[in-house]
Coordinates of N, CA and C in Angstrom, one line a residue:
X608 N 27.7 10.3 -12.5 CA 26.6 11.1 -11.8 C 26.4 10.6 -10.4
X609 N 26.2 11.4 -9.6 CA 25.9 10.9 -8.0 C 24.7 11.5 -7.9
X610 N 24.0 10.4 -7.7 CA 22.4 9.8 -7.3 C 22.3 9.7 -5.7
X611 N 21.6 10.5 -5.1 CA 21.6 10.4 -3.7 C 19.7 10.6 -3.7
X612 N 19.2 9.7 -2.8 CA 18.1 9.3 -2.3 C 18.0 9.0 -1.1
X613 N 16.5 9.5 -0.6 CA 16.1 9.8 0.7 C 15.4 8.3 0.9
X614 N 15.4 7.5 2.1 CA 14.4 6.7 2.6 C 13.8 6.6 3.9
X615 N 12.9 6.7 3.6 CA 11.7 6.9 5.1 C 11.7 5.5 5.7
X616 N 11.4 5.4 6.8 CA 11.2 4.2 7.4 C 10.3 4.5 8.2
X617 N 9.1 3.6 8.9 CA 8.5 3.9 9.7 C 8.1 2.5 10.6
X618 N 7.6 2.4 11.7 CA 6.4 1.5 12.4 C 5.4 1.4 12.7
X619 N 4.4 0.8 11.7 CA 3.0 1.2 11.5 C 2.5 0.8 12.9
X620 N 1.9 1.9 13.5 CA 1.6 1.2 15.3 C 0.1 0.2 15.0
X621 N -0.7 0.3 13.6 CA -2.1 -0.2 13.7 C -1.5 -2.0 13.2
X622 N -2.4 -2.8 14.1 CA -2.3 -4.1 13.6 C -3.4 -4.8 12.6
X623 N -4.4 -3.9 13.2 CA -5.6 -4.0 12.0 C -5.2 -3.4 10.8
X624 N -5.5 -4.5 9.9 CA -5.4 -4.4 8.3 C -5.4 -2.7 7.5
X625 N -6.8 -3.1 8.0 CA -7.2 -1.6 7.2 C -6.7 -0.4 8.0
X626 N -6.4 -0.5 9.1 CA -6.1 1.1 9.6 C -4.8 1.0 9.3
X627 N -4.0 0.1 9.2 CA -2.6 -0.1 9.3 C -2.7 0.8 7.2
X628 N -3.0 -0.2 6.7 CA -3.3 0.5 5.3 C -3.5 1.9 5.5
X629 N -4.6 2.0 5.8 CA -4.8 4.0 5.8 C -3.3 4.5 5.9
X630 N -3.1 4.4 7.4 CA -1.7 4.7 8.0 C -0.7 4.8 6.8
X631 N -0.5 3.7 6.0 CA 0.3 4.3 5.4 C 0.4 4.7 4.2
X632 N -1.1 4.6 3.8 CA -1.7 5.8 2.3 C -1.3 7.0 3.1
X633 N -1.7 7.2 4.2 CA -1.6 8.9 4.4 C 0.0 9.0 4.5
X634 N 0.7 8.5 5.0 CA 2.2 8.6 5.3 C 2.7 8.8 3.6
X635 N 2.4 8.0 2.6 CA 3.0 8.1 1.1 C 2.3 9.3 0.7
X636 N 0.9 9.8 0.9 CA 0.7 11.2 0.4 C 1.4 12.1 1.0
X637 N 1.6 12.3 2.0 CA 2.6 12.7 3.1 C 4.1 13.6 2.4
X638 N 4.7 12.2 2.0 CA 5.9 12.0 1.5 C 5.6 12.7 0.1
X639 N 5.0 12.4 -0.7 CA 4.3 12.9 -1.8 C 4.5 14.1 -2.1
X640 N 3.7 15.2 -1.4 CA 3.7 16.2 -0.9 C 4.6 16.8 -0.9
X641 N 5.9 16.2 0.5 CA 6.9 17.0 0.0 C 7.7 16.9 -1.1
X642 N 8.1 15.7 -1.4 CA 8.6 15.5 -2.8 C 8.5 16.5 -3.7
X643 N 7.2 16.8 -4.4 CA 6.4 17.7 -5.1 C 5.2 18.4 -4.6
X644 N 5.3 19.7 -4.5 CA 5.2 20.3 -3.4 C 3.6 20.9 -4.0
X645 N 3.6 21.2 -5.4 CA 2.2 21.6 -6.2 C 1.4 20.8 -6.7
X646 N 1.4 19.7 -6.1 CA 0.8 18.2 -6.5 C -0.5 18.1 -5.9
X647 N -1.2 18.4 -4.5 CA -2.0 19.0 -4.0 C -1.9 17.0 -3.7
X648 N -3.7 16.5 -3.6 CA -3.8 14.8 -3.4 C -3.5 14.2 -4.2
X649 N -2.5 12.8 -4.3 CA -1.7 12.4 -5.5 C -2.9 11.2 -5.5
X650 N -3.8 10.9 -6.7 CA -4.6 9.7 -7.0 C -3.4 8.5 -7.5
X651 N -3.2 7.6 -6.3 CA -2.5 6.5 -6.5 C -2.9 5.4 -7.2
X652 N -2.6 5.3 -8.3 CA -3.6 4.0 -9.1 C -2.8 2.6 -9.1
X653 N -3.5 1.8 -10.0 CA -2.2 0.3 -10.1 C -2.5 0.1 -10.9
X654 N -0.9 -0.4 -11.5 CA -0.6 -1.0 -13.0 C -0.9 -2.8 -13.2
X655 N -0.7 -3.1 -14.0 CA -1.3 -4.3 -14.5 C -1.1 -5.6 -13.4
X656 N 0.1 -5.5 -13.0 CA 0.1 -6.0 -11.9 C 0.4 -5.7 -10.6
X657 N -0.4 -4.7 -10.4 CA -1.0 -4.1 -8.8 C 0.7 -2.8 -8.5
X658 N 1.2 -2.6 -9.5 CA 2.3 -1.7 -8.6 C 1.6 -0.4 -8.7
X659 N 1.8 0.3 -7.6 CA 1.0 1.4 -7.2 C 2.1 2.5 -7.9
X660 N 1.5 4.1 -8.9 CA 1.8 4.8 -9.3 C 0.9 6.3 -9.5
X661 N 1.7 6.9 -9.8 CA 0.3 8.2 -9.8 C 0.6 9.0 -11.4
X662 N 0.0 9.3 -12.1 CA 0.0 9.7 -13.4 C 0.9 11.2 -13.4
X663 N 1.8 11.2 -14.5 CA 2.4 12.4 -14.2 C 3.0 12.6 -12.8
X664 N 3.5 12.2 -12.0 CA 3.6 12.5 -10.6 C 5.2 11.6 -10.1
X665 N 5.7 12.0 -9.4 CA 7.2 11.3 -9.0 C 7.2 9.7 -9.2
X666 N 8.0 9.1 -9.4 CA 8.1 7.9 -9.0 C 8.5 7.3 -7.6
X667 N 7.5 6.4 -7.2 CA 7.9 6.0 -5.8 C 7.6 4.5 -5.6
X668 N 8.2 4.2 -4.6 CA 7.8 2.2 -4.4 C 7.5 2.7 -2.6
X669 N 7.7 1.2 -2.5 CA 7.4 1.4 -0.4 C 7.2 -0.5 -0.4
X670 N 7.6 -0.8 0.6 CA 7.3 -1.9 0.7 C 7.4 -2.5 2.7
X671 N 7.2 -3.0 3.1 CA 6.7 -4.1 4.7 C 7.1 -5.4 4.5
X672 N 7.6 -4.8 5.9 CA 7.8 -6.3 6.1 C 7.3 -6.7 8.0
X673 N 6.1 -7.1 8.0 CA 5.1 -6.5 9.6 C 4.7 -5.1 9.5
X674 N 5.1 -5.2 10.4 CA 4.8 -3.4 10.7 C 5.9 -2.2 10.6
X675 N 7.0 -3.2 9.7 CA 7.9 -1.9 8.8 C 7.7 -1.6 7.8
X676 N 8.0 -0.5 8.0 CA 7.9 0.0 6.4 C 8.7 0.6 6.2
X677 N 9.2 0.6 4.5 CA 10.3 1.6 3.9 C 9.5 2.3 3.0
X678 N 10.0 3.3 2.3 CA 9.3 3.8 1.6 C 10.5 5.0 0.2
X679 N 10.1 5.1 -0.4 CA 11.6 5.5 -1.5 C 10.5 6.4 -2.6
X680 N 11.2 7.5 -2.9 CA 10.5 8.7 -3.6 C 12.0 9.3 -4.6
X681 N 11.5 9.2 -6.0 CA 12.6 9.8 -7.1 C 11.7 10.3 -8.0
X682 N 13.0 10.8 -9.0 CA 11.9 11.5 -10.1 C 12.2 10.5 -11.4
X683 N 13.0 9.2 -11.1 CA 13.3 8.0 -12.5 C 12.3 7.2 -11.9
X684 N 11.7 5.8 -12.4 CA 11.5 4.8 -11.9 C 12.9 4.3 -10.5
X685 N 12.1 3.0 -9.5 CA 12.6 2.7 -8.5 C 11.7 2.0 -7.7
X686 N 12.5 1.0 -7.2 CA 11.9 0.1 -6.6 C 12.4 -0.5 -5.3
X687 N 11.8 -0.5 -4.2 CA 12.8 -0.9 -2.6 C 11.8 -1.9 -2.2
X688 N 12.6 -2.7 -1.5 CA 11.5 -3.7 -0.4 C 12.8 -4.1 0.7
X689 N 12.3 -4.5 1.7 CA 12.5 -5.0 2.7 C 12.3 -6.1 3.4
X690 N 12.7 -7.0 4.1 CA 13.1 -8.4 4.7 C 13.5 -8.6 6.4
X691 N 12.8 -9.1 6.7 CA 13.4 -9.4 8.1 C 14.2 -10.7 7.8
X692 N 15.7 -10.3 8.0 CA 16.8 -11.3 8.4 C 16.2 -13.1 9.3
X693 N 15.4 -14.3 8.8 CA 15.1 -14.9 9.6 C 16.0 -16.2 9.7
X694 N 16.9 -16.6 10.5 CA 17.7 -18.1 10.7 C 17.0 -19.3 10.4
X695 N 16.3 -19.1 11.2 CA 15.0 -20.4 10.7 C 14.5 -20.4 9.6
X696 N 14.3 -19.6 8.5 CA 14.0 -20.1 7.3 C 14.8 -21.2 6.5
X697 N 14.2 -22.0 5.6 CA 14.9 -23.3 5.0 C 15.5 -22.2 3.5
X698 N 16.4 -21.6 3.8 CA 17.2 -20.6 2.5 C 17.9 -21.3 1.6
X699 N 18.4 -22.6 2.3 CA 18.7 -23.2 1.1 C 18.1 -24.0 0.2
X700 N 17.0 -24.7 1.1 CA 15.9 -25.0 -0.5 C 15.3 -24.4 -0.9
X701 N 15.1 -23.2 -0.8 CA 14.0 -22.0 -1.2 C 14.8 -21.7 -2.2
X702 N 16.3 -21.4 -2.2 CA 17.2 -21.1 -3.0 C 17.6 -21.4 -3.9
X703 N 17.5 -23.2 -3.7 CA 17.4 -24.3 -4.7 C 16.4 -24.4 -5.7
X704 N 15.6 -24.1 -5.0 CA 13.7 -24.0 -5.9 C 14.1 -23.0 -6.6
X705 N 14.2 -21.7 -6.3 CA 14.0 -20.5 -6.3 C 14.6 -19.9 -7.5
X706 N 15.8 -19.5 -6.6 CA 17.0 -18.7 -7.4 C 18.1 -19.3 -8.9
X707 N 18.2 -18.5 -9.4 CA 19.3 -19.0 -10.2 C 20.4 -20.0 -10.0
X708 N 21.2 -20.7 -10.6 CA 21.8 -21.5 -10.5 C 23.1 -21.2 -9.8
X709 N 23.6 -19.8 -10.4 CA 24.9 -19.7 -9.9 C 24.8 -18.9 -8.5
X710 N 23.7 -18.2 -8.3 CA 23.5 -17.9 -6.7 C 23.4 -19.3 -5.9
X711 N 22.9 -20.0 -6.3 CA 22.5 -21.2 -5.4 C 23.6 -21.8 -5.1
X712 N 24.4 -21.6 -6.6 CA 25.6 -22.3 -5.9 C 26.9 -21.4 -4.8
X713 N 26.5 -20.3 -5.1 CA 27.7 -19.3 -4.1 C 26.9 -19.9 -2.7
X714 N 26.0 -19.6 -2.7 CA 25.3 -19.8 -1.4 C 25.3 -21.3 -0.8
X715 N 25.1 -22.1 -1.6 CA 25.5 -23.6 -0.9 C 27.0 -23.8 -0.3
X716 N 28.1 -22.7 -0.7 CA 28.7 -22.8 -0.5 C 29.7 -22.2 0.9
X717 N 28.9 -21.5 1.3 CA 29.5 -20.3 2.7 C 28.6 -21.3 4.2
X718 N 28.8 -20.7 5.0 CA 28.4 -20.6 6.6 C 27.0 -20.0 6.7
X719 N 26.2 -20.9 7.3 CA 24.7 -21.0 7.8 C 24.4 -19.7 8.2
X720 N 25.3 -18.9 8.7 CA 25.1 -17.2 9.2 C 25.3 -16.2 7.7
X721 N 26.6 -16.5 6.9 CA 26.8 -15.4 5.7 C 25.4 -16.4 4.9
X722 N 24.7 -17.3 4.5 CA 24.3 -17.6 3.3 C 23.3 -17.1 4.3
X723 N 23.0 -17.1 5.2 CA 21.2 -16.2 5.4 C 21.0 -15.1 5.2
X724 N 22.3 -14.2 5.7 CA 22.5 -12.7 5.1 C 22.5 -12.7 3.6
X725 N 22.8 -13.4 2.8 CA 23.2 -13.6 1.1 C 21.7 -13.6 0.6
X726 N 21.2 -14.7 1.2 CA 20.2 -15.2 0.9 C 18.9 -14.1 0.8
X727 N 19.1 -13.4 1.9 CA 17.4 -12.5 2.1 C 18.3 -10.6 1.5
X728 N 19.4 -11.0 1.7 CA 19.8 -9.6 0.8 C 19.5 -9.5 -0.7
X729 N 19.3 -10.8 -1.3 CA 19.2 -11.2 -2.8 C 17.9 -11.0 -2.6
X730 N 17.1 -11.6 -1.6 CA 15.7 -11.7 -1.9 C 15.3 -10.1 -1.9
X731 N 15.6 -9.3 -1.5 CA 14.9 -7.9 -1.2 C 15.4 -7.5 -2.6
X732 N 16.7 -7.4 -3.5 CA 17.3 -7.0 -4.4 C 16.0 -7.9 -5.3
X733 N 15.9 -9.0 -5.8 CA 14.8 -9.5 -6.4 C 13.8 -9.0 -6.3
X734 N 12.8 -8.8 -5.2 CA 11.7 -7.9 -4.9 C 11.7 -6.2 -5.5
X735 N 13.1 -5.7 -5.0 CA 13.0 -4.4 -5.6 C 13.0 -4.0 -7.1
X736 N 13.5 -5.2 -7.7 CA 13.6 -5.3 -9.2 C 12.4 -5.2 -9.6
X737 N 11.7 -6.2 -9.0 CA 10.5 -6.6 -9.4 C 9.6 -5.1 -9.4
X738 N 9.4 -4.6 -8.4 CA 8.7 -3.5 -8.2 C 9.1 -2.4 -8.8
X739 N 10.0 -2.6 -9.0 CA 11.3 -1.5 -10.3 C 10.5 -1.7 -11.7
X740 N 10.2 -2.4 -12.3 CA 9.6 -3.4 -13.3 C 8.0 -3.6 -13.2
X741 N 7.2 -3.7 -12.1 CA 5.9 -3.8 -11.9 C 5.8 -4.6 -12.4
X742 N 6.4 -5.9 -12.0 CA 6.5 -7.2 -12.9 C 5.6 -8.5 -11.6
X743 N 6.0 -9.7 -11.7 CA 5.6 -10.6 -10.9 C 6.8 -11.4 -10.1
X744 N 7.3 -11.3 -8.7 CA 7.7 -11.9 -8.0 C 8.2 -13.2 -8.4
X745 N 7.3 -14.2 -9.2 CA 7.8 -15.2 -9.4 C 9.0 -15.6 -10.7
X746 N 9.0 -14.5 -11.5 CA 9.1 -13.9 -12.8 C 10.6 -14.1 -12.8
X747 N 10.4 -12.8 -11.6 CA 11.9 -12.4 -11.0 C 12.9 -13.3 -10.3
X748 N 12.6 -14.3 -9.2 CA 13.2 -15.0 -8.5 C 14.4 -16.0 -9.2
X749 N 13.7 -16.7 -10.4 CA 14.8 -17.9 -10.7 C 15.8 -16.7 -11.9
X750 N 15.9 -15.4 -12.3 CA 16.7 -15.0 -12.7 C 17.9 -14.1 -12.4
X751 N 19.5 -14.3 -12.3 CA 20.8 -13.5 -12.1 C 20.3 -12.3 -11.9
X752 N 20.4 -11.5 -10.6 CA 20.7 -10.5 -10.1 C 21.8 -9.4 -11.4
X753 N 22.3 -10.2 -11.6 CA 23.5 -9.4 -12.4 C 22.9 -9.3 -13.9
X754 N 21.5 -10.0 -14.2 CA 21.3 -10.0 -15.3 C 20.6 -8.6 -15.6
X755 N 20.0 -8.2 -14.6 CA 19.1 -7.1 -14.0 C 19.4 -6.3 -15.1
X756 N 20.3 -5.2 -15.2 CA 20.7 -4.2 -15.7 C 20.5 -3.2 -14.8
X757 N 20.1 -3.2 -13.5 CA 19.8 -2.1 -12.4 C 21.3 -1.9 -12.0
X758 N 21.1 -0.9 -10.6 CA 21.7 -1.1 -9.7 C 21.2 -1.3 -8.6
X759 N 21.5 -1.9 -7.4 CA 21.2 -2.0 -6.3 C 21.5 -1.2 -5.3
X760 N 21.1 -0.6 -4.4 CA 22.0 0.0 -2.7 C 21.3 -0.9 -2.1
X761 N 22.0 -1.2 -1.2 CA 22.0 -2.2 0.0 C 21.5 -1.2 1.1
X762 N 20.5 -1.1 1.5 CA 20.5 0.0 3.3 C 21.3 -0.6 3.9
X763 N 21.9 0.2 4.8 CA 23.0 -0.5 5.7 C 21.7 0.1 7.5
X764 N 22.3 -0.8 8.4 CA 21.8 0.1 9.8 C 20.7 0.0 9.9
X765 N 19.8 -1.3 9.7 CA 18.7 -1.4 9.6 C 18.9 -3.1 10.2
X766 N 19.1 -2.8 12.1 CA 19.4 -3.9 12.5 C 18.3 -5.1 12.0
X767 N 18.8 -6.3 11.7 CA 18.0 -7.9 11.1 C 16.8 -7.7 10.1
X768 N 17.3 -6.5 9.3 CA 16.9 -6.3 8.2 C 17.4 -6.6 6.9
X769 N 16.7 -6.7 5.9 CA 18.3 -6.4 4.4 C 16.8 -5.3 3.8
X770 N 17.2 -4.8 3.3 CA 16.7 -3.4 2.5 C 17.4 -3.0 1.4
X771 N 16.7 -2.7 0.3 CA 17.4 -2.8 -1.0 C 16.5 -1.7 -1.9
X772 N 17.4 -0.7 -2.5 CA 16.6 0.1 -3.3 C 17.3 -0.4 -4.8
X773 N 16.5 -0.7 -5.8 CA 16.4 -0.6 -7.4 C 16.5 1.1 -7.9
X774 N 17.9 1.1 -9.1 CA 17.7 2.1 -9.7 C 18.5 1.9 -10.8
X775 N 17.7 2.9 -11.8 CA 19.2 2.6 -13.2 C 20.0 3.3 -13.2
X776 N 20.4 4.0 -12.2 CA 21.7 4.8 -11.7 C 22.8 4.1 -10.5
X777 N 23.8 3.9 -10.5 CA 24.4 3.9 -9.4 C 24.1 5.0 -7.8
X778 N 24.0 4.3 -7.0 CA 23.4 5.5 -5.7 C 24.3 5.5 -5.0
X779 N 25.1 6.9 -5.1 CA 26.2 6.7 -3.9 C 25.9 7.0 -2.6
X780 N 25.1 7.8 -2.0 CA 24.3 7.9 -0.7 C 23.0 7.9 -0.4
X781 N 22.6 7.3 0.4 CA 20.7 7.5 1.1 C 20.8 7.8 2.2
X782 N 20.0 8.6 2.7 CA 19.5 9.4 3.5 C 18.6 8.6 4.2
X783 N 18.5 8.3 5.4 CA 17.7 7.5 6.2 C 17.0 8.3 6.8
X784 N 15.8 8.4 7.0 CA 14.4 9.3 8.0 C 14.0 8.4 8.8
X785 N 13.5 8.8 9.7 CA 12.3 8.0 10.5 C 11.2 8.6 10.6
X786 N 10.1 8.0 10.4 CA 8.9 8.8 10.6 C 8.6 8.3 11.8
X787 N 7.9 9.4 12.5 CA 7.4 9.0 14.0 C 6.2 9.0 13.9

C-alpha cells in the first residue's frame, strides 16, 4: 500500500508564549478543517498524558522546535516531531544515558558530524513514537528504534533539522507545505 502524507511547516512569528500558542491552535484548526471539511470547530482535548486529540475526528500530531513548527494530519494514528540539528550538544553522553545499547554503540562508533545527524534523527524518531503512542518521552528513549513496530519517514530538505513522521504503514511520499 502507498501511504502518502501531507506536512505543514510553519514559523510562528509570536515569541510570546501565549500568542505563539493561539497561533498555532488556529493554524491546527485551520489544517483540520481542510482535512475534514464537515467537522465545523474541532474540540482538541488531551489524553492521559497531555497528547492532544479530538473525538471522532482525524488523527493528527504537530510538534516545535522554537518557532518551528511541523504539523502532520491522517485518518490512522501518527506521530511527527522535530529537532534542530545542534553540534554542541554532549550526544554522546546523552546517548549513553539515554538510548539503547546498541544505538549507543553504532554511534560511539562514526564521526563527530554523522553521529550528530544519527543522534537527533533517532531523537525526533523516539519523540514521534512517543506521540504515536501518547506515551512518556522518558519511556521511549532507552528503547530500540527497531523495536518500535512503526515506521518512520525521515523529512528530507528541512535545512539543520531532522523531522520524523511515525506511522504503522510504510510512507512512500510527503508532501511538504509552508504555511505563511
Amino acid at each position: 500500500m502507498n501511504k502518502e502524507l501531507k506536512v505543514w511547516l510553519n514559523v510562528n512569528p509570536h515569541r510570546d508564549r501565549q500568542k505563539a500558542k493561539q497561533y498555532s491552535a488556529d493554524i491546527l484548526q485551520n489544517l483540520l478543517s481542510e482535512f475534514h471539511p464537515n467537522g465545523g470547530v474541532f474540540d482538541v482535548q488531551r489524553g492521559k498524558n497531555g497528547k492532544p486529540y479530538v473525538e471522532q475526528g482525524p488523527h493528527f500530531s504537530y510538534a516545535h522546535c522554537g518557532q518551528f513548527h511541523a504539523y502532520v494530519i491522517d485518518d490512522e494514528q501518527i506521530g511527527i516531531d522535530v529537532e534542530r540539528i545542534n553540534s554542541k550538544r554532549n550526544t554522546q553522553g546523552i546517548a549513553q544515558r539515554h538510548y539503547h545499547r546498541t544505538e549507543w554503540q553504532q554511534l560511539k562508533s562514526m564521526n563527530k558530524q554523522d553521529q550528530t545527524e544519527l543522534f537527533f534523527k533517532w531523537w525526533a524518531q523516539k519523540e514521534a513514537w512517543c506521540k504515536f503512542e501518547g506515551g512518556v518521552l522518558w519511556y521511549f528513549l532507552p528503547q530500540a528504534i527497531s523495536s518500535s513496530g512503526l515506521h518512520f519517514f525521515d523529512v528530507p530538505l528541512i535545512k539543520g533539522m531532522a523531522c520524523s513522521v511515525a506511522t504503522k504503514e510504510p510512507v512512500t511520499k510527503v508532501t511538504l507545505n509552508v504555511l505563511k
